[in-house]
């Protein structure tokens, strides 16, 4: 098994050498298309992604922050590009980082964490929270996608611009992983027939799915990228942390989720 969270490359002011790396098979995101995606950086270098939970907390993967000092981290929201500043983008320091207490850094079991930012995130057209939910097994063909700044080839650099790609199999065959690496009740095994795959710097990137949520069809986050066996072969599925399995911990730690289209918090 190969996982990818210990790579660090240039970010924002020091962009990655003009690289054009991206999520494998991805398409450039449009302004406001994915307002819930933050870049989590360490020492001003993009490390992984996540999603905005509420005005104070961001969800990401545990391996992104495990064993690292919070003082080295920042969260960038409202951004599409690491080269050109975007209107409304916010770079915010980190107040606290918490990973799930039973996280296993060998098998990546319970690969979920929360980052508390040092000041409230201001919501607007390009910065919004995103609800999470369970897979709708009846909603087939599945309308799902991943979003991130991942590399375009194995051992590549991160993208300088946010990209997304379609995922059409939310029940892929994960028999290539052993029983400790893939636990169905805690994880999602997902793949794509169109050659899309998460790659380096995509840990924590959300897997979204159009589902029946509270009685209406809407896009929700069902998982965050945890691990795969490399991205050179996009036919091998990726394992995502199944977020509803951690609902109690998320609420206990970070409080309730914010709803999309909320007003900016008062400072």
Short mmCIF file of C-alpha atoms in Angstrom, two decimals:
data_model
loop_
_atom_site.label_atom_id
_atom_site.label_comp_id
_atom_site.label_asym_id
_atom_site.label_seq_id
_atom_site.Cartn_x
_atom_site.Cartn_y
_atom_site.Cartn_z
CA UNK A 1 0.00 0.00 0.00
CA UNK A 2 1.26 3.48 -0.81
CA UNK A 3 0.00 6.60 0.92
CA UNK A 4 0.88 10.20 0.32
CA UNK A 5 0.80 12.68 3.16
CA UNK A 6 4.45 13.24 4.01
CA UNK A 7 5.23 15.15 0.79
CA UNK A 8 5.71 18.90 1.01
CA UNK A 9 6.11 21.23 -1.98
CA UNK A 10 5.92 24.92 -2.79
CA UNK A 11 2.66 26.79 -2.03
CA UNK A 12 1.18 30.24 -2.73
CA UNK A 13 4.05 32.74 -2.57
CA UNK A 14 6.51 30.01 -3.51
CA UNK A 15 4.43 28.27 -6.16
CA UNK A 16 5.54 24.76 -7.18
CA UNK A 17 8.16 25.67 -9.78
CA UNK A 18 5.47 26.58 -12.31
CA UNK A 19 4.26 22.99 -12.27
CA UNK A 20 1.01 22.03 -13.96
CA UNK A 21 0.40 18.92 -11.86
CA UNK A 22 -3.19 18.11 -10.96
CA UNK A 23 -5.64 15.51 -9.82
CA UNK A 24 -5.16 12.74 -12.41
CA UNK A 25 -7.81 13.07 -15.12
CA UNK A 26 -9.16 16.27 -13.59
CA UNK A 27 -10.76 19.43 -14.99
CA UNK A 28 -10.10 22.98 -13.79
CA UNK A 29 -12.68 24.24 -11.29
CA UNK A 30 -14.66 27.41 -11.95
CA UNK A 31 -15.01 30.35 -9.57
CA UNK A 32 -17.46 29.45 -6.79
CA UNK A 33 -17.95 25.88 -8.05
CA UNK A 34 -16.44 24.28 -4.94
CA UNK A 35 -16.52 26.94 -2.21
CA UNK A 36 -16.12 24.35 0.56
CA UNK A 37 -12.54 23.30 -0.31
CA UNK A 38 -9.59 24.59 1.75
CA UNK A 39 -5.91 24.06 1.15
CA UNK A 40 -4.15 22.92 4.30
CA UNK A 41 -0.52 24.05 4.20
CA UNK A 42 2.53 23.44 6.36
CA UNK A 43 5.25 26.08 6.36
CA UNK A 44 3.37 27.83 3.52
CA UNK A 45 3.53 24.73 1.33
CA UNK A 46 0.35 22.92 0.27
CA UNK A 47 0.05 19.55 2.02
CA UNK A 48 -3.53 18.28 1.72
CA UNK A 49 -7.17 19.34 1.38
CA UNK A 50 -10.38 19.03 3.38
CA UNK A 51 -13.74 20.76 3.67
CA UNK A 52 -15.23 23.62 5.65
CA UNK A 53 -17.33 22.21 8.51
CA UNK A 54 -18.35 25.50 10.12
CA UNK A 55 -16.86 28.96 10.65
CA UNK A 56 -14.26 27.65 13.11
CA UNK A 57 -13.44 24.12 11.95
CA UNK A 58 -12.15 22.32 8.87
CA UNK A 59 -12.28 18.54 8.36
CA UNK A 60 -9.21 16.82 6.91
CA UNK A 61 -7.34 13.52 7.13
CA UNK A 62 -5.58 12.54 10.34
CA UNK A 63 -2.37 11.65 8.51
CA UNK A 64 -2.19 15.25 7.29
CA UNK A 65 -1.60 16.60 10.81
CA UNK A 66 -0.43 13.56 12.81
CA UNK A 67 2.79 14.23 14.70
CA UNK A 68 3.20 17.76 13.35
CA UNK A 69 3.18 21.06 15.30
CA UNK A 70 0.11 23.22 14.81
CA UNK A 71 2.23 26.37 14.60
CA UNK A 72 3.47 25.30 11.16
CA UNK A 73 -0.02 25.04 9.64
CA UNK A 74 -2.37 27.45 7.87
CA UNK A 75 -5.72 27.04 6.14
CA UNK A 76 -6.44 28.81 2.84
CA UNK A 77 -10.11 29.16 1.87
CA UNK A 78 -11.84 30.79 -1.09
CA UNK A 79 -8.91 30.13 -3.44
CA UNK A 80 -8.67 28.59 -6.90
CA UNK A 81 -5.03 29.38 -7.65
CA UNK A 82 -1.75 29.14 -5.77
CA UNK A 83 -0.16 31.66 -8.16
CA UNK A 84 -2.63 34.53 -8.47
CA UNK A 85 -4.50 35.76 -5.35
CA UNK A 86 -8.25 35.23 -5.67
CA UNK A 87 -10.83 37.83 -4.56
CA UNK A 88 -12.16 36.85 -1.16
CA UNK A 89 -9.50 34.25 -0.34
CA UNK A 90 -8.51 34.00 3.33
CA UNK A 91 -5.31 32.59 4.79
CA UNK A 92 -5.90 31.76 8.45
CA UNK A 93 -3.64 30.43 11.17
CA UNK A 94 -4.40 27.35 13.23
CA UNK A 95 -5.53 27.43 16.85
CA UNK A 96 -5.81 23.68 17.42
CA UNK A 97 -5.65 20.34 15.60
CA UNK A 98 -7.45 17.19 16.75
CA UNK A 99 -7.39 13.76 15.14
CA UNK A 100 -9.75 10.90 15.95
CA UNK A 101 -8.46 9.30 19.19
CA UNK A 102 -8.24 5.77 17.72
CA UNK A 103 -6.41 6.81 14.56
CA UNK A 104 -3.85 4.19 13.48
CA UNK A 105 -0.96 5.73 11.55
CA UNK A 106 0.08 2.32 10.18
CA UNK A 107 -3.22 1.13 8.64
CA UNK A 108 -4.78 4.63 8.45
CA UNK A 109 -7.86 3.32 10.22
CA UNK A 110 -10.03 6.21 11.53
CA UNK A 111 -8.31 8.66 9.19
CA UNK A 112 -10.18 11.84 10.08
CA UNK A 113 -9.18 15.03 11.87
CA UNK A 114 -10.39 18.53 12.67
CA UNK A 115 -8.46 21.78 12.38
CA UNK A 116 -9.66 24.74 14.45
CA UNK A 117 -8.75 28.03 12.80
CA UNK A 118 -7.51 31.01 14.80
CA UNK A 119 -10.34 33.31 13.68
CA UNK A 120 -13.77 32.71 12.13
CA UNK A 121 -13.97 31.96 8.42
CA UNK A 122 -15.96 34.65 6.60
CA UNK A 123 -18.55 33.04 4.35
CA UNK A 124 -19.34 34.40 0.91
CA UNK A 125 -19.83 33.35 -2.73
CA UNK A 126 -16.48 31.51 -2.88
CA UNK A 127 -16.32 30.31 0.73
CA UNK A 128 -19.07 28.10 2.14
CA UNK A 129 -19.49 25.11 4.47
CA UNK A 130 -20.64 21.78 3.04
CA UNK A 131 -22.88 19.13 4.64
CA UNK A 132 -21.84 15.50 4.75
CA UNK A 133 -24.03 12.42 4.46
CA UNK A 134 -24.26 8.76 3.48
CA UNK A 135 -24.16 7.21 0.02
CA UNK A 136 -27.54 6.89 -1.67
CA UNK A 137 -27.34 3.30 -2.91
CA UNK A 138 -30.42 3.82 -5.11
CA UNK A 139 -29.06 6.91 -6.86
CA UNK A 140 -27.42 5.12 -9.78
CA UNK A 141 -25.64 5.87 -11.98
CA UNK A 142 -23.74 7.58 -9.18
CA UNK A 143 -23.12 11.30 -9.64
CA UNK A 144 -19.95 11.74 -7.60
CA UNK A 145 -16.72 13.69 -7.88
CA UNK A 146 -13.46 14.49 -6.13
CA UNK A 147 -11.87 17.94 -5.84
CA UNK A 148 -8.32 18.90 -4.96
CA UNK A 149 -4.84 20.15 -5.81
CA UNK A 150 -3.31 16.70 -6.36
CA UNK A 151 -0.48 15.81 -8.74
CA UNK A 152 -1.08 14.71 -12.32
CA UNK A 153 1.35 11.79 -12.08
CA UNK A 154 2.88 9.71 -9.32
CA UNK A 155 5.59 11.58 -7.37
CA UNK A 156 4.57 14.79 -9.15
CA UNK A 157 4.02 18.30 -7.84
CA UNK A 158 0.67 19.65 -6.66
CA UNK A 159 -1.51 21.63 -9.01
CA UNK A 160 -1.31 25.40 -9.04
CA UNK A 161 -5.09 25.47 -9.62
CA UNK A 162 -8.02 23.60 -8.08
CA UNK A 163 -9.32 20.70 -10.20
CA UNK A 164 -12.09 18.13 -10.04
CA UNK A 165 -12.89 14.76 -11.60
CA UNK A 166 -15.88 12.38 -11.83
CA UNK A 167 -16.12 9.19 -9.76
CA UNK A 168 -18.73 6.71 -11.04
CA UNK A 169 -18.22 3.65 -8.82
CA UNK A 170 -18.88 4.07 -5.09
CA UNK A 171 -18.78 0.33 -4.44
CA UNK A 172 -15.53 -0.69 -6.11
CA UNK A 173 -13.67 -3.94 -5.45
CA UNK A 174 -11.11 -3.30 -2.72
CA UNK A 175 -9.87 -6.91 -2.45
CA UNK A 176 -6.36 -5.64 -3.24
CA UNK A 177 -6.33 -4.16 0.28
CA UNK A 178 -6.09 -6.41 3.34
CA UNK A 179 -8.76 -6.58 6.05
CA UNK A 180 -7.02 -4.01 8.25
CA UNK A 181 -6.65 -1.53 5.40
CA UNK A 182 -10.27 -1.61 4.25
CA UNK A 183 -13.20 -1.81 6.69
CA UNK A 184 -16.49 -1.21 4.89
CA UNK A 185 -18.35 0.26 7.87
CA UNK A 186 -15.67 2.94 8.27
CA UNK A 187 -14.50 3.45 4.71
CA UNK A 188 -15.68 3.86 1.10
CA UNK A 189 -13.96 2.07 -1.76
CA UNK A 190 -14.46 4.17 -4.90
CA UNK A 191 -13.09 4.26 -8.42
CA UNK A 192 -13.58 5.79 -11.84
CA UNK A 193 -13.99 4.34 -15.31
CA UNK A 194 -12.71 7.57 -16.86
CA UNK A 195 -9.16 7.44 -15.52
CA UNK A 196 -9.65 9.82 -12.57
CA UNK A 197 -7.63 9.14 -9.43
CA UNK A 198 -6.48 11.09 -6.38
CA UNK A 199 -2.72 11.46 -6.21
CA UNK A 200 -0.11 13.08 -3.97
CA UNK A 201 -1.39 16.07 -1.99
CA UNK A 202 -5.01 14.88 -2.28
CA UNK A 203 -5.30 13.49 1.28
CA UNK A 204 -8.41 14.92 2.88
CA UNK A 205 -9.90 15.89 -0.48
CA UNK A 206 -13.69 15.46 -0.39
CA UNK A 207 -15.65 12.82 -2.28
CA UNK A 208 -19.03 14.39 -3.09
CA UNK A 209 -22.24 12.66 -4.17
CA UNK A 210 -25.63 13.92 -5.36
CA UNK A 211 -28.12 12.24 -3.04
CA UNK A 212 -31.49 12.60 -1.37
CA UNK A 213 -30.54 14.77 1.60
CA UNK A 214 -33.30 15.82 3.99
CA UNK A 215 -35.89 15.18 1.29
CA UNK A 216 -34.25 17.00 -1.61
CA UNK A 217 -31.62 16.11 -4.20
CA UNK A 218 -28.40 17.89 -3.36
CA UNK A 219 -24.64 17.42 -3.37
CA UNK A 220 -23.11 16.32 -0.09
CA UNK A 221 -19.70 15.09 1.02
CA UNK A 222 -19.67 11.37 1.75
CA UNK A 223 -15.96 10.84 2.41
CA UNK A 224 -12.46 12.27 2.40
CA UNK A 225 -9.51 10.72 0.58
CA UNK A 226 -7.47 8.51 2.89
CA UNK A 227 -5.18 6.19 0.89
CA UNK A 228 -4.57 4.31 -2.32
CA UNK A 229 -1.91 2.14 -3.91
CA UNK A 230 -0.40 4.94 -5.95
CA UNK A 231 -1.94 6.89 -8.80
CA UNK A 232 0.00 5.51 -11.77
CA UNK A 233 -2.83 3.02 -12.36
CA UNK A 234 -6.19 4.79 -12.11
CA UNK A 235 -8.08 1.48 -12.36
CA UNK A 236 -7.07 0.65 -8.76
CA UNK A 237 -9.71 2.12 -6.42
CA UNK A 238 -9.07 4.62 -3.64
CA UNK A 239 -10.18 4.34 -0.02
CA UNK A 240 -12.02 7.25 1.58
CA UNK A 241 -12.97 7.77 5.23
CA UNK A 242 -16.77 7.27 5.56
CA UNK A 243 -17.78 10.47 7.34
CA UNK A 244 -21.18 9.48 8.80
CA UNK A 245 -19.35 6.87 10.91
CA UNK A 246 -17.77 9.78 12.80
CA UNK A 247 -20.82 12.02 13.23
CA UNK A 248 -20.87 11.83 17.03
CA UNK A 249 -17.19 12.70 17.34
CA UNK A 250 -17.45 15.57 14.86
CA UNK A 251 -20.39 17.14 16.70
CA UNK A 252 -18.84 16.58 20.12
CA UNK A 253 -15.55 18.16 19.05
CA UNK A 254 -16.60 20.92 16.65
CA UNK A 255 -20.28 21.48 17.40
CA UNK A 256 -23.00 21.46 14.73
CA UNK A 257 -22.28 21.95 11.05
CA UNK A 258 -22.98 25.30 9.49
CA UNK A 259 -25.50 25.36 6.66
CA UNK A 260 -24.48 26.56 3.19
CA UNK A 261 -25.39 30.15 2.25
CA UNK A 262 -25.11 31.30 5.87
CA UNK A 263 -24.22 34.89 6.68
CA UNK A 264 -20.66 35.75 7.56
CA UNK A 265 -19.95 35.31 11.30
CA UNK A 266 -19.59 38.42 13.40
CA UNK A 267 -16.01 39.15 14.45
#
